[in-house]
Coordinates of C-alpha atoms in Angstrom, one line a residue:
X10 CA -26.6 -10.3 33.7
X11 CA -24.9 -7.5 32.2
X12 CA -25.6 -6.6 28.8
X13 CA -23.2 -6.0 26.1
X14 CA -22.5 -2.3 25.2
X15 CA -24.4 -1.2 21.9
X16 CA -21.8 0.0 19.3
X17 CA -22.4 3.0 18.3
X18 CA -23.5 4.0 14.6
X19 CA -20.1 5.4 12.3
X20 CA -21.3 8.4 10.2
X21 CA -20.4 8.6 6.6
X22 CA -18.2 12.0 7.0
X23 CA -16.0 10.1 9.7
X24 CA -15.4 7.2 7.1
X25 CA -14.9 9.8 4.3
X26 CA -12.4 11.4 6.2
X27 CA -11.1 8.4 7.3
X28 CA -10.4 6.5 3.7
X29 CA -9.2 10.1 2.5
X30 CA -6.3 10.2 4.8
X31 CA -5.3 6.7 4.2
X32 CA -5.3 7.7 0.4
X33 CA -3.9 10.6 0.9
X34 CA -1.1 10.0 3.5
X35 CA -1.2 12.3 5.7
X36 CA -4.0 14.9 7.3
X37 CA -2.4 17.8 5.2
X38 CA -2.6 15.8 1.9
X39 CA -6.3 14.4 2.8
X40 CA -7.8 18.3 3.5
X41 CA -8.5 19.7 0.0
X42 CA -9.4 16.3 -1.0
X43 CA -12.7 16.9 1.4
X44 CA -12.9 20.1 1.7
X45 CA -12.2 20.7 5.4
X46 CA -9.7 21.8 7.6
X47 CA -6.8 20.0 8.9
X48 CA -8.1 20.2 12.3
X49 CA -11.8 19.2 10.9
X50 CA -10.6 16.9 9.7
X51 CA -8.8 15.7 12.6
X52 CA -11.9 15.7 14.0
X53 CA -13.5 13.6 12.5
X54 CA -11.4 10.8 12.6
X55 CA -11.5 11.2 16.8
X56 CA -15.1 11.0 16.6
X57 CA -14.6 7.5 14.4
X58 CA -12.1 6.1 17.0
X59 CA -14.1 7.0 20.1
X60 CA -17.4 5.1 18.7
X61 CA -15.3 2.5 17.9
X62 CA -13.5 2.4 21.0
X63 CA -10.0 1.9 19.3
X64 CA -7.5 3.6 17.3
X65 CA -7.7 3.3 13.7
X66 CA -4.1 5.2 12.8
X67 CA -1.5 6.2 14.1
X68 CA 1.6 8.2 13.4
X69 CA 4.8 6.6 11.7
X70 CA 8.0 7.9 11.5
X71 CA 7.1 9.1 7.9
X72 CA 3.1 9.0 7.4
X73 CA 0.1 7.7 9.1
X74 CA -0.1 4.1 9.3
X75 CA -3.3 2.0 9.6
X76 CA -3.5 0.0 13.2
X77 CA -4.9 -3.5 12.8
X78 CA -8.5 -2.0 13.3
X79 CA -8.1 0.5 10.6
X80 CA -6.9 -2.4 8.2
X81 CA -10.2 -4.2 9.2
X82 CA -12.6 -1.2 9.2
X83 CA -10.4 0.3 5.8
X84 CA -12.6 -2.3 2.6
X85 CA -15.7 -2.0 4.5
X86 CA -15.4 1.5 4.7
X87 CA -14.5 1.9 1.0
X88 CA -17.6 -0.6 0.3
X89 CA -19.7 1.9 2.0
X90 CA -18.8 5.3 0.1
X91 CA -19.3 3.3 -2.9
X92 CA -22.6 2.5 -2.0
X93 CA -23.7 5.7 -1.1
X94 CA -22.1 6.9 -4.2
X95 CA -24.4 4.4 -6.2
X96 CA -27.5 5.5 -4.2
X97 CA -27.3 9.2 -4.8
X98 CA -26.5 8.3 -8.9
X99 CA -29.8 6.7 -8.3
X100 CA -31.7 9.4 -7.2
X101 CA -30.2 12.1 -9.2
X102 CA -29.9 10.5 -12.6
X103 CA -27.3 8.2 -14.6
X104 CA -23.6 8.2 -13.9
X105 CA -21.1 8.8 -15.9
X106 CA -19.7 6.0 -18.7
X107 CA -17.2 6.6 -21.3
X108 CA -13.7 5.9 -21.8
X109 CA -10.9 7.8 -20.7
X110 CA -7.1 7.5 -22.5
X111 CA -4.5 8.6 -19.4
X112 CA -1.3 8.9 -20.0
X113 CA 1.4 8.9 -16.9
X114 CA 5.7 8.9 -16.3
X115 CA 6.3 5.6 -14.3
X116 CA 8.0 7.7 -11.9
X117 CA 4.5 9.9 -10.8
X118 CA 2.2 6.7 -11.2
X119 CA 2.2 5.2 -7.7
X120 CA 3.3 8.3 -6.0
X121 CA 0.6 10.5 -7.9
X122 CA -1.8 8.9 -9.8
X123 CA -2.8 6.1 -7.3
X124 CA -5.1 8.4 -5.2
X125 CA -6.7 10.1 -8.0
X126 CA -7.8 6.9 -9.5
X127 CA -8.7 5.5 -6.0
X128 CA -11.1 8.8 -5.7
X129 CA -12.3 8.6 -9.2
X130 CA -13.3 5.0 -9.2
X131 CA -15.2 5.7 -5.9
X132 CA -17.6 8.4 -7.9
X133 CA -17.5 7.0 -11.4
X134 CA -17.4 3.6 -11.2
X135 CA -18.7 3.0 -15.3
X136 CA -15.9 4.5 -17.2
X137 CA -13.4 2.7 -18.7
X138 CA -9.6 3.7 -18.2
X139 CA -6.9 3.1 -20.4
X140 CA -3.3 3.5 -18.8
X141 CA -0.4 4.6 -20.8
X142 CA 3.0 4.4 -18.7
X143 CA 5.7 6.9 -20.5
X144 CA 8.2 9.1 -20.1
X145 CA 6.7 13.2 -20.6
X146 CA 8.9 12.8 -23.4
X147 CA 6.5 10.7 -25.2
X148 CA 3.3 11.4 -23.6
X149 CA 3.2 15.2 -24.8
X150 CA 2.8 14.2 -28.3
X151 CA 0.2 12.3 -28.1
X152 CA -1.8 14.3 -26.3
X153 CA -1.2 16.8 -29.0
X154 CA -2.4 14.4 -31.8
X155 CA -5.5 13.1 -29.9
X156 CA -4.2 9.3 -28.7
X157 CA -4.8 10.4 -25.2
X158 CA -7.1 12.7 -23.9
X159 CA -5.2 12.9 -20.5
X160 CA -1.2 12.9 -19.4
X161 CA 0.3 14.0 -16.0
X162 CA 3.8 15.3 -17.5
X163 CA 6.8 17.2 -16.4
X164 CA 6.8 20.5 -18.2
X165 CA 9.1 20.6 -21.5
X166 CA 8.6 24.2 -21.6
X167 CA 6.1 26.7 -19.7
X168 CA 2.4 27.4 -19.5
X169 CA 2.1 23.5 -21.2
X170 CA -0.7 22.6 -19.4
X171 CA -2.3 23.3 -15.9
X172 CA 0.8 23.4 -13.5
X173 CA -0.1 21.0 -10.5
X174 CA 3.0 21.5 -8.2
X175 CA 6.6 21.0 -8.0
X176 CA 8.8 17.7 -7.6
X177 CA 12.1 18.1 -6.5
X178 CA 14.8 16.3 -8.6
X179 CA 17.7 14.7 -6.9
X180 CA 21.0 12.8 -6.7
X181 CA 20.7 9.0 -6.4
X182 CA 23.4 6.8 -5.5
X183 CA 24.2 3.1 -3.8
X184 CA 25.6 3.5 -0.7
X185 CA 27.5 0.1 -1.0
X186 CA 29.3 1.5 -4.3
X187 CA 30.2 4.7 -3.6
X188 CA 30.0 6.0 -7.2
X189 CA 30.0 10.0 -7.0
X190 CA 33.7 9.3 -5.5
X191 CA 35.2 8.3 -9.4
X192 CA 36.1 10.7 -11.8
X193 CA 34.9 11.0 -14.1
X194 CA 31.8 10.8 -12.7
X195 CA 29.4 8.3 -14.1
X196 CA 25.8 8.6 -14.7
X197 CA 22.8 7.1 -15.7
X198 CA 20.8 9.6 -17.7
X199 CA 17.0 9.7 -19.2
X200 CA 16.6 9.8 -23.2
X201 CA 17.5 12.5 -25.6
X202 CA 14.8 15.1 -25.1
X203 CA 14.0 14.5 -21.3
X204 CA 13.9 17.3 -19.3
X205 CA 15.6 15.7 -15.9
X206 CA 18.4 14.7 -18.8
X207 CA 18.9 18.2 -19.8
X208 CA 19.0 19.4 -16.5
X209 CA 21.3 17.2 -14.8
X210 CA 23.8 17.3 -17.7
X211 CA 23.6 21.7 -17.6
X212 CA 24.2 21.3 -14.1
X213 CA 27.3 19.2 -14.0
X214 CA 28.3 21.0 -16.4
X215 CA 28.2 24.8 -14.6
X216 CA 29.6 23.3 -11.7
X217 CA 32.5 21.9 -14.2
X218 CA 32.4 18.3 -12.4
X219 CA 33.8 15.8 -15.1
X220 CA 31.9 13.0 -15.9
X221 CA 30.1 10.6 -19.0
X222 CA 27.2 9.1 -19.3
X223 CA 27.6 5.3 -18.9
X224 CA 23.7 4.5 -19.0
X225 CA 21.1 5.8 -21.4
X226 CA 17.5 4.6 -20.6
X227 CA 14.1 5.8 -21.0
X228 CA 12.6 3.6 -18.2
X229 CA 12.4 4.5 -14.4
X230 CA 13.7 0.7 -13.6
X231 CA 16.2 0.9 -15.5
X232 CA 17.7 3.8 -14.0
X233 CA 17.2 2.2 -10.9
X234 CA 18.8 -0.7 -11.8
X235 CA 22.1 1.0 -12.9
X236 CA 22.6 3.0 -9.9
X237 CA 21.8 0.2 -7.2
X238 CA 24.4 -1.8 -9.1
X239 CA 27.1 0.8 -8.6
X240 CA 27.3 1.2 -12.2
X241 CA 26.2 4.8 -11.8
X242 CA 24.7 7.6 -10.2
X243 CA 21.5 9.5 -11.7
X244 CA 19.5 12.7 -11.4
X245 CA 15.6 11.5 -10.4
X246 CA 12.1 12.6 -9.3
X247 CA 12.3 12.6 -5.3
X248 CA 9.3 10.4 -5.1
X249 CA 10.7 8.0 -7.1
X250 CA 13.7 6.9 -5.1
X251 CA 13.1 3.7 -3.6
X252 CA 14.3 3.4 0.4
X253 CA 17.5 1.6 -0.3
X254 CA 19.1 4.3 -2.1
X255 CA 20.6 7.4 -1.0
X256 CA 19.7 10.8 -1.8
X257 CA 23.2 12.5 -2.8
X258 CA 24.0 16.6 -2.5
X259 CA 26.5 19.1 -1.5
X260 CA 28.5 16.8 0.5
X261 CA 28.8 14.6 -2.5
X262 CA 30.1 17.4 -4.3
X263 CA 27.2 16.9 -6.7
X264 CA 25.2 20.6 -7.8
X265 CA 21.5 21.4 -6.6
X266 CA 19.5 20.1 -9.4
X267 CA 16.1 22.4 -10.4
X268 CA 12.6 21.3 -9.2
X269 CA 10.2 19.2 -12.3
X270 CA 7.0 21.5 -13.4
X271 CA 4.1 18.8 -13.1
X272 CA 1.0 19.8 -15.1
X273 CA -2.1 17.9 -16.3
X274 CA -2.4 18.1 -20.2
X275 CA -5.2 18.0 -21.7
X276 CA -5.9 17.3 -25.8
X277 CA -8.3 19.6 -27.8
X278 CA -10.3 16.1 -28.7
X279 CA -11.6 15.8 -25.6
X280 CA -13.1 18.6 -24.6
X281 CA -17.0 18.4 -23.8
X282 CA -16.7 14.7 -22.8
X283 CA -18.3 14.1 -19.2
X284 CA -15.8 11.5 -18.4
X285 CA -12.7 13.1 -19.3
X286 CA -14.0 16.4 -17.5
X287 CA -14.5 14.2 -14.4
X288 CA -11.0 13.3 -14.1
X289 CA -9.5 16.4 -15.1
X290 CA -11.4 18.1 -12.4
X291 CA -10.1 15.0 -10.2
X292 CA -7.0 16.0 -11.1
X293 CA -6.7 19.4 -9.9
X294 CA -8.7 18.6 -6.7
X295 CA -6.6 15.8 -5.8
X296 CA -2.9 17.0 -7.0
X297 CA -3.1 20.8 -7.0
X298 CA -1.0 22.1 -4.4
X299 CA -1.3 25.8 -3.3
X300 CA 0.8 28.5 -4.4
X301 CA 1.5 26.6 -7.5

């Protein structure tokens, strides 16, 4: 009788790597995160499909996608990191506890902030997180007055706070509706104050397009809501455009629109607490992009 074929033992590093690029999104994203190379990282997640004798991603016409083994293998994977996480906090003394008061745009939370906490949970499971979902608008001054200790922001103005990278702000518009084609052109516009507002409204203007602002709101789903109904077209974060709209430009006759500044900010009244310097430096590990 033949006897079954002994599965192989999967290393921690191959499941780091492995929950890192599904976090991440892609290999390129998932390298700083672990310190390695693209291709060492690549690696690694070969060595985790050929124990396993099956594919655990593969490439989608955007990202990596998870195959129906890496779905499977993905919470078991994550339940092990923890673990080991917990067993070296063990050994080397008490993890960190505290409370942390994060401030985030809606537009960067799922796009942005979903892998840091993801990471961050992983390592320092006992602190507490409060989430504050605002426009940078908002969030800046109460940073500055102590209510949260954290915000990722757009920029208002340079060298406010630790520049993480650069998110290119677009044209949005309904296919179905066809709104850049009326003139005056209508748009749905972020609050007095907004950065994206002040932008988008400079640029129409230089370019001397006519238009009026038919929508004023300070919320991401509103904004959505008024261009997929035709009522307008706006001026929003690239990672924020949801699949069913269309990214507008030249051929609209619409002006090229300047990139959002996106810095951490951190408030004086945090500084020296272990929890808040944990996801600061989580922060810059997992959003700082190089040459920014």
């Amino acid at each position: 009788m033949e006897k079954p074929m002994q599965a192989a033992d999967l290393q921690l590093d191959w499941l780091r790597a492995f929950v890192a690029v599904v976090d991440a999104g892609s290999l390129t994203a998932a390298a700083p995160n672990v310190h390695r190379s693209q291709s060492a990282l690549s690696m690694q997640l070969k060595k985790l499909e050929d124990a396993i004798g099956r594919p655990v991603l593969t490439r989608g016409p955007r990202h990596l996608e998870l195959t129906v083994t890496g779905i499977e293998l993905l919470g078991p994977a994550r339940r092990m990191l923890e673990l080991h996480t917990e067993a070296l906090a063990i050994l080397h003394g008490p993890e960190i506890a505290g409370r942390i008061t994060l401030g985030v745009p809606d537009d960067y939370a799922a796009s942005y902030l979903t892998p840091v906490l993801r990471s961050f949970a992983t390592r320092h499971a006992g602190v507490e997180i409060t989430l504050v979902c605002e426009q940078s608008t908002s969030l800046i001054p109460k940073v500055t007055r102590g209510e949260l200790d954290l915000a990722l922001i757009s920029r208002d103005r340079p060298q406010r706070g630790t520049l993480l990278f650069r998110e290119p702000l677009v044209w949005v518009g309904a296919a179905q509706h066809e709104a850049w084609r009326r003139n005056p052109l209508p748009v749905a516009i972020y609050e007095s104050g907004s950065r994206a507002r002040r932008d988008a409204l400079a640029a129409l203007a230089a370019q001397r397009r006519a238009h009026r602002v038919v929508y004023n709101s300070a919320s991401l789903a509103g904004q959505l809501a008024a261009v997929e109904s035709g009522l307008a077209v706006a001026a929003l974060t690239r990672c924020s455009v949801p699949p069913g709209l269309q990214i507008l430009g030249a051929k609209h006759e619409l002006p090229a629109l300047p990139s959002m500044e996106v810095a951490v900010l951190r408030s004086k009244a945090s500084q020296r607490m272990p929890a808040v310097d944990a996801m600061h430096e989580q922060m810059l590990r997992t959003l700082k992009k190089a040459g920014d």
